[in-house]
Amino acid sequence: MTLPPAPPARPLVPDPASASTKSAPVSAVESKPAHSCCCGHQSKTAPSPHTCPAARTGVALLEQAGAFIQSIDDRSFSSPSRVMAGGTIGKHFRHALDHFSAALAGSRVHGGPIDYDHRRRNVPMETDRAAALTAIQRLVEELVETSTPVSASAVRVRVMLAADGAEAEFTSTLGRELAFAAHHAIHHHAMIKAIAEELGLKVPCGFGMAPSTMNFEQSRHPAGER
């Protein structure tokens, strides 16, 4: 299926002149219709009508991550947490982005499995907000072009099951793996929220909250009652 070209995305990389100072929150794209997702974030990037649901969720989560990264300074991005020893906001974002990258990269390799466990660590995006935002923008551009038919394609997933390196391979679909990457990102967003609150940073409403939790809360408090 031939897809329409992805809409131009506004660059997420912060102005170099303000890269070392705290920057004001900036929406990814202005004057475009919003699309809500499981995280409650209103996506400003209009996915193609053919974009699969899991990819749409991924786009909204990544845009939410990008907006948060732009709202903090470089020091906060790489400051070690005392609550989560060894963890930083940058490392958790890098880890979450790795899973989207692995799913998309694995799906492009003919016959090659998706591999979430063999990842590069100590990379620039862990400490450099501009590098993280560039990575987010690339992933968003690729996700908006992931159609529902493409998401139904079969993929193989290699998983490390034990500390001794024992691995196994399973059959899945790209859509299922993108849904996994999205839920995995929400899990790490919750950890990022804990670190951010430890550092005294403001965190967006719904950041790191599972869709099932948000659905439950909404059922208890319908829109008209909130």
PDB file of C-alpha atoms in Angstrom:
ATOM      1  CA  MET A   1       0.000   0.000   0.000  1.00  0.00           C
ATOM      2  CA  THR A   2       1.378   3.415  -0.932  1.00  0.00           C
ATOM      3  CA  LEU A   3       1.096   5.833   1.960  1.00  0.00           C
ATOM      4  CA  PRO A   4       0.796   9.613   1.712  1.00  0.00           C
ATOM      5  CA  PRO A   5       3.968  11.440   2.793  1.00  0.00           C
ATOM      6  CA  ALA A   6       4.296  12.158   6.484  1.00  0.00           C
ATOM      7  CA  PRO A   7       3.476  15.749   7.463  1.00  0.00           C
ATOM      8  CA  PRO A   8       6.512  17.973   8.081  1.00  0.00           C
ATOM      9  CA  ALA A   9       7.469  17.911  11.741  1.00  0.00           C
ATOM     10  CA  ARG A  10       8.684  20.934  13.607  1.00  0.00           C
ATOM     11  CA  PRO A  11      12.290  20.357  14.775  1.00  0.00           C
ATOM     12  CA  LEU A  12      12.463  19.210  18.376  1.00  0.00           C
ATOM     13  CA  VAL A  13      16.109  20.153  18.900  1.00  0.00           C
ATOM     14  CA  PRO A  14      16.443  23.105  21.311  1.00  0.00           C
ATOM     15  CA  ASP A  15      18.090  26.345  20.306  1.00  0.00           C
ATOM     16  CA  PRO A  16      21.869  25.928  20.847  1.00  0.00           C
ATOM     17  CA  ALA A  17      21.946  29.346  22.499  1.00  0.00           C
ATOM     18  CA  SER A  18      19.764  28.040  25.311  1.00  0.00           C
ATOM     19  CA  ALA A  19      20.900  24.405  25.378  1.00  0.00           C
ATOM     20  CA  SER A  20      22.654  24.751  28.733  1.00  0.00           C
ATOM     21  CA  THR A  21      19.863  26.678  30.428  1.00  0.00           C
ATOM     22  CA  LYS A  22      16.320  25.810  31.339  1.00  0.00           C
ATOM     23  CA  SER A  23      14.057  26.229  28.349  1.00  0.00           C
ATOM     24  CA  ALA A  24      10.353  26.938  28.207  1.00  0.00           C
ATOM     25  CA  PRO A  25       7.996  24.145  27.150  1.00  0.00           C
ATOM     26  CA  VAL A  26       7.472  24.094  23.388  1.00  0.00           C
ATOM     27  CA  SER A  27       4.760  22.136  21.608  1.00  0.00           C
ATOM     28  CA  ALA A  28       6.079  19.902  18.825  1.00  0.00           C
ATOM     29  CA  VAL A  29       3.784  21.291  16.127  1.00  0.00           C
ATOM     30  CA  GLU A  30       1.469  24.277  16.222  1.00  0.00           C
ATOM     31  CA  SER A  31      -1.995  24.810  14.727  1.00  0.00           C
ATOM     32  CA  LYS A  32      -2.665  21.138  13.933  1.00  0.00           C
ATOM     33  CA  PRO A  33      -5.512  18.982  15.203  1.00  0.00           C
ATOM     34  CA  ALA A  34      -4.714  17.117  18.401  1.00  0.00           C
ATOM     35  CA  HIS A  35      -4.868  13.348  18.775  1.00  0.00           C
ATOM     36  CA  SER A  36      -5.157  11.894  22.266  1.00  0.00           C
ATOM     37  CA  CYS A  37      -3.580   8.612  23.268  1.00  0.00           C
ATOM     38  CA  CYS A  38      -3.371   6.249  26.208  1.00  0.00           C
ATOM     39  CA  CYS A  39      -1.069   8.633  28.094  1.00  0.00           C
ATOM     40  CA  GLY A  40      -3.602  11.461  27.852  1.00  0.00           C
ATOM     41  CA  HIS A  41      -1.168  13.549  25.789  1.00  0.00           C
ATOM     42  CA  GLN A  42      -2.692  15.464  22.896  1.00  0.00           C
ATOM     43  CA  SER A  43      -0.449  14.704  19.914  1.00  0.00           C
ATOM     44  CA  LYS A  44       0.252  17.695  17.693  1.00  0.00           C
ATOM     45  CA  THR A  45       1.614  15.566  14.840  1.00  0.00           C
ATOM     46  CA  ALA A  46      -1.250  14.428  12.631  1.00  0.00           C
ATOM     47  CA  PRO A  47      -0.519  10.786  11.735  1.00  0.00           C
ATOM     48  CA  SER A  48      -1.602   9.463   8.368  1.00  0.00           C
ATOM     49  CA  PRO A  49      -5.120   7.964   8.338  1.00  0.00           C
ATOM     50  CA  HIS A  50      -3.341   4.692   7.610  1.00  0.00           C
ATOM     51  CA  THR A  51      -1.062   4.868  10.676  1.00  0.00           C
ATOM     52  CA  CYS A  52      -1.647   1.854  12.933  1.00  0.00           C
ATOM     53  CA  PRO A  53      -3.086   2.472  16.433  1.00  0.00           C
ATOM     54  CA  ALA A  54       0.045   1.296  18.265  1.00  0.00           C
ATOM     55  CA  ALA A  55       2.195   3.654  16.200  1.00  0.00           C
ATOM     56  CA  ARG A  56      -0.189   6.537  16.940  1.00  0.00           C
ATOM     57  CA  THR A  57       0.220   5.860  20.647  1.00  0.00           C
ATOM     58  CA  GLY A  58       3.977   5.754  20.207  1.00  0.00           C
ATOM     59  CA  VAL A  59       3.950   9.129  18.441  1.00  0.00           C
ATOM     60  CA  ALA A  60       1.964  10.752  21.263  1.00  0.00           C
ATOM     61  CA  LEU A  61       4.234   9.258  23.935  1.00  0.00           C
ATOM     62  CA  LEU A  62       7.375  10.385  22.137  1.00  0.00           C
ATOM     63  CA  GLU A  63       5.993  13.889  21.672  1.00  0.00           C
ATOM     64  CA  GLN A  64       5.151  13.997  25.373  1.00  0.00           C
ATOM     65  CA  ALA A  65       8.727  12.900  26.134  1.00  0.00           C
ATOM     66  CA  GLY A  66      10.128  15.559  23.800  1.00  0.00           C
ATOM     67  CA  ALA A  67       8.054  18.330  25.369  1.00  0.00           C
ATOM     68  CA  PHE A  68       9.205  17.299  28.848  1.00  0.00           C
ATOM     69  CA  ILE A  69      12.870  17.163  27.783  1.00  0.00           C
ATOM     70  CA  GLN A  70      12.577  20.684  26.396  1.00  0.00           C
ATOM     71  CA  SER A  71      11.079  21.914  29.665  1.00  0.00           C
ATOM     72  CA  ILE A  72      14.097  20.956  31.787  1.00  0.00           C
ATOM     73  CA  ASP A  73      17.773  21.909  31.742  1.00  0.00           C
ATOM     74  CA  ASP A  74      20.828  19.840  30.876  1.00  0.00           C
ATOM     75  CA  ARG A  75      21.874  19.375  34.486  1.00  0.00           C
ATOM     76  CA  SER A  76      18.494  17.924  35.482  1.00  0.00           C
ATOM     77  CA  PHE A  77      18.528  15.678  32.422  1.00  0.00           C
ATOM     78  CA  SER A  78      21.708  13.923  33.557  1.00  0.00           C
ATOM     79  CA  SER A  79      21.611  14.295  37.365  1.00  0.00           C
ATOM     80  CA  PRO A  80      21.913  10.924  39.178  1.00  0.00           C
ATOM     81  CA  SER A  81      18.938   9.962  41.288  1.00  0.00           C
ATOM     82  CA  ARG A  82      19.235   9.071  44.955  1.00  0.00           C
ATOM     83  CA  VAL A  83      15.858   7.344  44.941  1.00  0.00           C
ATOM     84  CA  MET A  84      16.790   5.149  41.964  1.00  0.00           C
ATOM     85  CA  ALA A  85      20.516   4.653  42.384  1.00  0.00           C
ATOM     86  CA  GLY A  86      22.405   5.075  39.125  1.00  0.00           C
ATOM     87  CA  GLY A  87      19.338   6.231  37.234  1.00  0.00           C
ATOM     88  CA  THR A  88      18.972   9.545  35.443  1.00  0.00           C
ATOM     89  CA  ILE A  89      16.180  11.068  33.397  1.00  0.00           C
ATOM     90  CA  GLY A  90      18.389  10.795  30.313  1.00  0.00           C
ATOM     91  CA  LYS A  91      19.172   7.111  30.839  1.00  0.00           C
ATOM     92  CA  HIS A  92      15.517   6.179  31.253  1.00  0.00           C
ATOM     93  CA  PHE A  93      14.545   8.068  28.104  1.00  0.00           C
ATOM     94  CA  ARG A  94      17.391   6.411  26.187  1.00  0.00           C
ATOM     95  CA  HIS A  95      16.206   3.004  27.353  1.00  0.00           C
ATOM     96  CA  ALA A  96      12.612   3.693  26.306  1.00  0.00           C
ATOM     97  CA  LEU A  97      13.661   5.020  22.898  1.00  0.00           C
ATOM     98  CA  ASP A  98      15.859   1.962  22.353  1.00  0.00           C
ATOM     99  CA  HIS A  99      12.799  -0.293  22.377  1.00  0.00           C
ATOM    100  CA  PHE A 100      10.990   1.709  19.693  1.00  0.00           C
ATOM    101  CA  SER A 101      14.194   1.730  17.632  1.00  0.00           C
ATOM    102  CA  ALA A 102      14.676  -2.015  18.051  1.00  0.00           C
ATOM    103  CA  ALA A 103      11.105  -2.828  17.005  1.00  0.00           C
ATOM    104  CA  LEU A 104      11.283  -0.636  13.921  1.00  0.00           C
ATOM    105  CA  ALA A 105      14.804  -1.725  12.964  1.00  0.00           C
ATOM    106  CA  GLY A 106      14.031  -5.420  13.440  1.00  0.00           C
ATOM    107  CA  SER A 107      10.986  -5.163  11.221  1.00  0.00           C
ATOM    108  CA  ARG A 108      13.134  -3.777   8.385  1.00  0.00           C
ATOM    109  CA  VAL A 109      15.657  -6.620   8.469  1.00  0.00           C
ATOM    110  CA  HIS A 110      14.417  -9.489   6.296  1.00  0.00           C
ATOM    111  CA  GLY A 111      14.303 -12.556   8.487  1.00  0.00           C
ATOM    112  CA  GLY A 112      16.209 -10.856  11.304  1.00  0.00           C
ATOM    113  CA  PRO A 113      14.725 -10.888  14.819  1.00  0.00           C
ATOM    114  CA  ILE A 114      13.814  -7.849  16.900  1.00  0.00           C
ATOM    115  CA  ASP A 115      16.333  -7.740  19.736  1.00  0.00           C
ATOM    116  CA  TYR A 116      15.658  -5.549  22.779  1.00  0.00           C
ATOM    117  CA  ASP A 117      18.528  -6.813  24.908  1.00  0.00           C
ATOM    118  CA  HIS A 118      21.669  -6.044  22.920  1.00  0.00           C
ATOM    119  CA  ARG A 119      21.672  -2.270  23.189  1.00  0.00           C
ATOM    120  CA  ARG A 120      24.294   0.436  23.150  1.00  0.00           C
ATOM    121  CA  ARG A 121      24.753   2.151  26.500  1.00  0.00           C
ATOM    122  CA  ASN A 122      26.536   5.352  27.560  1.00  0.00           C
ATOM    123  CA  VAL A 123      25.495   7.040  24.307  1.00  0.00           C
ATOM    124  CA  PRO A 124      25.168  10.836  23.807  1.00  0.00           C
ATOM    125  CA  MET A 125      21.383  10.873  24.185  1.00  0.00           C
ATOM    126  CA  GLU A 126      21.765   9.926  27.872  1.00  0.00           C
ATOM    127  CA  THR A 127      23.387  13.288  28.662  1.00  0.00           C
ATOM    128  CA  ASP A 128      22.660  15.474  25.626  1.00  0.00           C
ATOM    129  CA  ARG A 129      19.095  16.750  25.304  1.00  0.00           C
ATOM    130  CA  ALA A 130      19.638  17.733  21.668  1.00  0.00           C
ATOM    131  CA  ALA A 131      20.720  14.184  20.793  1.00  0.00           C
ATOM    132  CA  ALA A 132      17.667  12.752  22.577  1.00  0.00           C
ATOM    133  CA  LEU A 133      15.322  15.136  20.776  1.00  0.00           C
ATOM    134  CA  THR A 134      16.875  14.290  17.412  1.00  0.00           C
ATOM    135  CA  ALA A 135      16.341  10.586  18.114  1.00  0.00           C
ATOM    136  CA  ILE A 136      12.716  11.246  19.097  1.00  0.00           C
ATOM    137  CA  GLN A 137      12.070  13.190  15.919  1.00  0.00           C
ATOM    138  CA  ARG A 138      13.460  10.376  13.739  1.00  0.00           C
ATOM    139  CA  LEU A 139      11.281   7.812  15.509  1.00  0.00           C
ATOM    140  CA  VAL A 140       8.146   9.959  15.182  1.00  0.00           C
ATOM    141  CA  GLU A 141       8.743  10.360  11.453  1.00  0.00           C
ATOM    142  CA  GLU A 142       9.069   6.600  11.038  1.00  0.00           C
ATOM    143  CA  LEU A 143       6.098   5.742  13.253  1.00  0.00           C
ATOM    144  CA  VAL A 144       3.648   7.978  11.388  1.00  0.00           C
ATOM    145  CA  GLU A 145       4.429   5.982   8.247  1.00  0.00           C
ATOM    146  CA  THR A 146       3.732   2.595   9.871  1.00  0.00           C
ATOM    147  CA  SER A 147       0.420   1.501   8.382  1.00  0.00           C
ATOM    148  CA  THR A 148      -2.041  -0.973   9.814  1.00  0.00           C
ATOM    149  CA  PRO A 149      -1.266  -3.582   7.105  1.00  0.00           C
ATOM    150  CA  VAL A 150       2.465  -3.216   7.791  1.00  0.00           C
ATOM    151  CA  SER A 151       1.868  -3.531  11.537  1.00  0.00           C
ATOM    152  CA  ALA A 152       0.174  -6.885  10.926  1.00  0.00           C
ATOM    153  CA  SER A 153       3.314  -8.321   9.340  1.00  0.00           C
ATOM    154  CA  ALA A 154       4.935 -11.210  11.198  1.00  0.00           C
ATOM    155  CA  VAL A 155       8.234 -10.610  12.980  1.00  0.00           C
ATOM    156  CA  ARG A 156      10.525 -12.677  15.166  1.00  0.00           C
ATOM    157  CA  VAL A 157      11.593 -11.464  18.598  1.00  0.00           C
ATOM    158  CA  ARG A 158      14.740 -12.602  20.402  1.00  0.00           C
ATOM    159  CA  VAL A 159      14.520 -12.390  24.199  1.00  0.00           C
ATOM    160  CA  MET A 160      17.204 -12.932  26.836  1.00  0.00           C
ATOM    161  CA  LEU A 161      15.616 -15.063  29.550  1.00  0.00           C
ATOM    162  CA  ALA A 162      18.388 -15.442  32.141  1.00  0.00           C
ATOM    163  CA  ALA A 163      21.534 -13.750  33.429  1.00  0.00           C
ATOM    164  CA  ASP A 164      23.654 -16.477  31.840  1.00  0.00           C
ATOM    165  CA  GLY A 165      22.626 -15.132  28.442  1.00  0.00           C
ATOM    166  CA  ALA A 166      20.116 -17.864  27.586  1.00  0.00           C
ATOM    167  CA  GLU A 167      17.860 -16.654  24.766  1.00  0.00           C
ATOM    168  CA  ALA A 168      14.734 -17.747  22.953  1.00  0.00           C
ATOM    169  CA  GLU A 169      12.901 -16.548  19.859  1.00  0.00           C
ATOM    170  CA  PHE A 170       9.178 -15.970  19.535  1.00  0.00           C
ATOM    171  CA  THR A 171       6.812 -15.054  16.734  1.00  0.00           C
ATOM    172  CA  SER A 172       4.906 -11.775  16.972  1.00  0.00           C
ATOM    173  CA  THR A 173       3.688  -8.888  14.797  1.00  0.00           C
ATOM    174  CA  LEU A 174       5.151  -5.432  14.393  1.00  0.00           C
ATOM    175  CA  GLY A 175       1.975  -3.889  15.805  1.00  0.00           C
ATOM    176  CA  ARG A 176       2.186  -6.027  18.934  1.00  0.00           C
ATOM    177  CA  GLU A 177       5.836  -5.058  19.420  1.00  0.00           C
ATOM    178  CA  LEU A 178       5.069  -1.353  18.987  1.00  0.00           C
ATOM    179  CA  ALA A 179       2.317  -1.727  21.596  1.00  0.00           C
ATOM    180  CA  PHE A 180       4.878  -3.374  23.887  1.00  0.00           C
ATOM    181  CA  ALA A 181       7.344  -0.529  23.271  1.00  0.00           C
ATOM    182  CA  ALA A 182       4.621   1.984  24.156  1.00  0.00           C
ATOM    183  CA  HIS A 183       3.720   0.244  27.435  1.00  0.00           C
ATOM    184  CA  HIS A 184       7.411  -0.136  28.211  1.00  0.00           C
ATOM    185  CA  ALA A 185       7.874   3.616  27.655  1.00  0.00           C
ATOM    186  CA  ILE A 186       4.999   4.430  30.022  1.00  0.00           C
ATOM    187  CA  HIS A 187       6.676   2.264  32.691  1.00  0.00           C
ATOM    188  CA  HIS A 188       9.913   4.237  32.334  1.00  0.00           C
ATOM    189  CA  HIS A 189       8.049   7.539  32.198  1.00  0.00           C
ATOM    190  CA  ALA A 190       6.751   6.655  35.673  1.00  0.00           C
ATOM    191  CA  MET A 191      10.347   6.217  36.846  1.00  0.00           C
ATOM    192  CA  ILE A 192      11.301   9.489  35.178  1.00  0.00           C
ATOM    193  CA  LYS A 193       8.429  11.163  37.011  1.00  0.00           C
ATOM    194  CA  ALA A 194       9.805   9.898  40.342  1.00  0.00           C
ATOM    195  CA  ILE A 195      13.266  11.249  39.532  1.00  0.00           C
ATOM    196  CA  ALA A 196      11.824  14.545  38.285  1.00  0.00           C
ATOM    197  CA  GLU A 197       9.836  15.048  41.492  1.00  0.00           C
ATOM    198  CA  GLU A 198      12.968  14.233  43.474  1.00  0.00           C
ATOM    199  CA  LEU A 199      14.718  17.060  41.573  1.00  0.00           C
ATOM    200  CA  GLY A 200      11.800  19.437  42.111  1.00  0.00           C
ATOM    201  CA  LEU A 201      10.729  19.448  38.462  1.00  0.00           C
ATOM    202  CA  LYS A 202       7.188  19.884  37.223  1.00  0.00           C
ATOM    203  CA  VAL A 203       5.778  16.801  35.483  1.00  0.00           C
ATOM    204  CA  PRO A 204       2.848  16.825  32.995  1.00  0.00           C
ATOM    205  CA  CYS A 205      -0.473  15.432  34.152  1.00  0.00           C
ATOM    206  CA  GLY A 206      -0.820  11.768  33.201  1.00  0.00           C
ATOM    207  CA  PHE A 207       2.912  11.337  32.631  1.00  0.00           C
ATOM    208  CA  GLY A 208       3.867   7.717  33.338  1.00  0.00           C
ATOM    209  CA  MET A 209       0.290   6.599  34.011  1.00  0.00           C
ATOM    210  CA  ALA A 210      -0.824   3.309  32.466  1.00  0.00           C
ATOM    211  CA  PRO A 211      -3.818   3.455  30.090  1.00  0.00           C
ATOM    212  CA  SER A 212      -5.724   0.958  32.249  1.00  0.00           C
ATOM    213  CA  THR A 213      -5.275   3.257  35.255  1.00  0.00           C
ATOM    214  CA  MET A 214      -6.405   6.313  33.302  1.00  0.00           C
ATOM    215  CA  ASN A 215      -9.406   4.399  31.970  1.00  0.00           C
ATOM    216  CA  PHE A 216     -10.364   3.349  35.510  1.00  0.00           C
ATOM    217  CA  GLU A 217     -10.047   6.905  36.818  1.00  0.00           C
ATOM    218  CA  GLN A 218     -12.135   8.243  33.943  1.00  0.00           C
ATOM    219  CA  SER A 219     -14.848   5.657  34.593  1.00  0.00           C
ATOM    220  CA  ARG A 220     -14.992   6.759  38.232  1.00  0.00           C
ATOM    221  CA  HIS A 221     -15.093  10.437  37.327  1.00  0.00           C
ATOM    222  CA  PRO A 222     -16.860  11.023  33.977  1.00  0.00           C
ATOM    223  CA  ALA A 223     -15.959  14.211  32.105  1.00  0.00           C
ATOM    224  CA  GLY A 224     -19.049  16.009  33.290  1.00  0.00           C
ATOM    225  CA  GLU A 225     -18.119  15.401  36.931  1.00  0.00           C
ATOM    226  CA  ARG A 226     -14.493  16.489  36.713  1.00  0.00           C
TER     227      ARG A 226
END
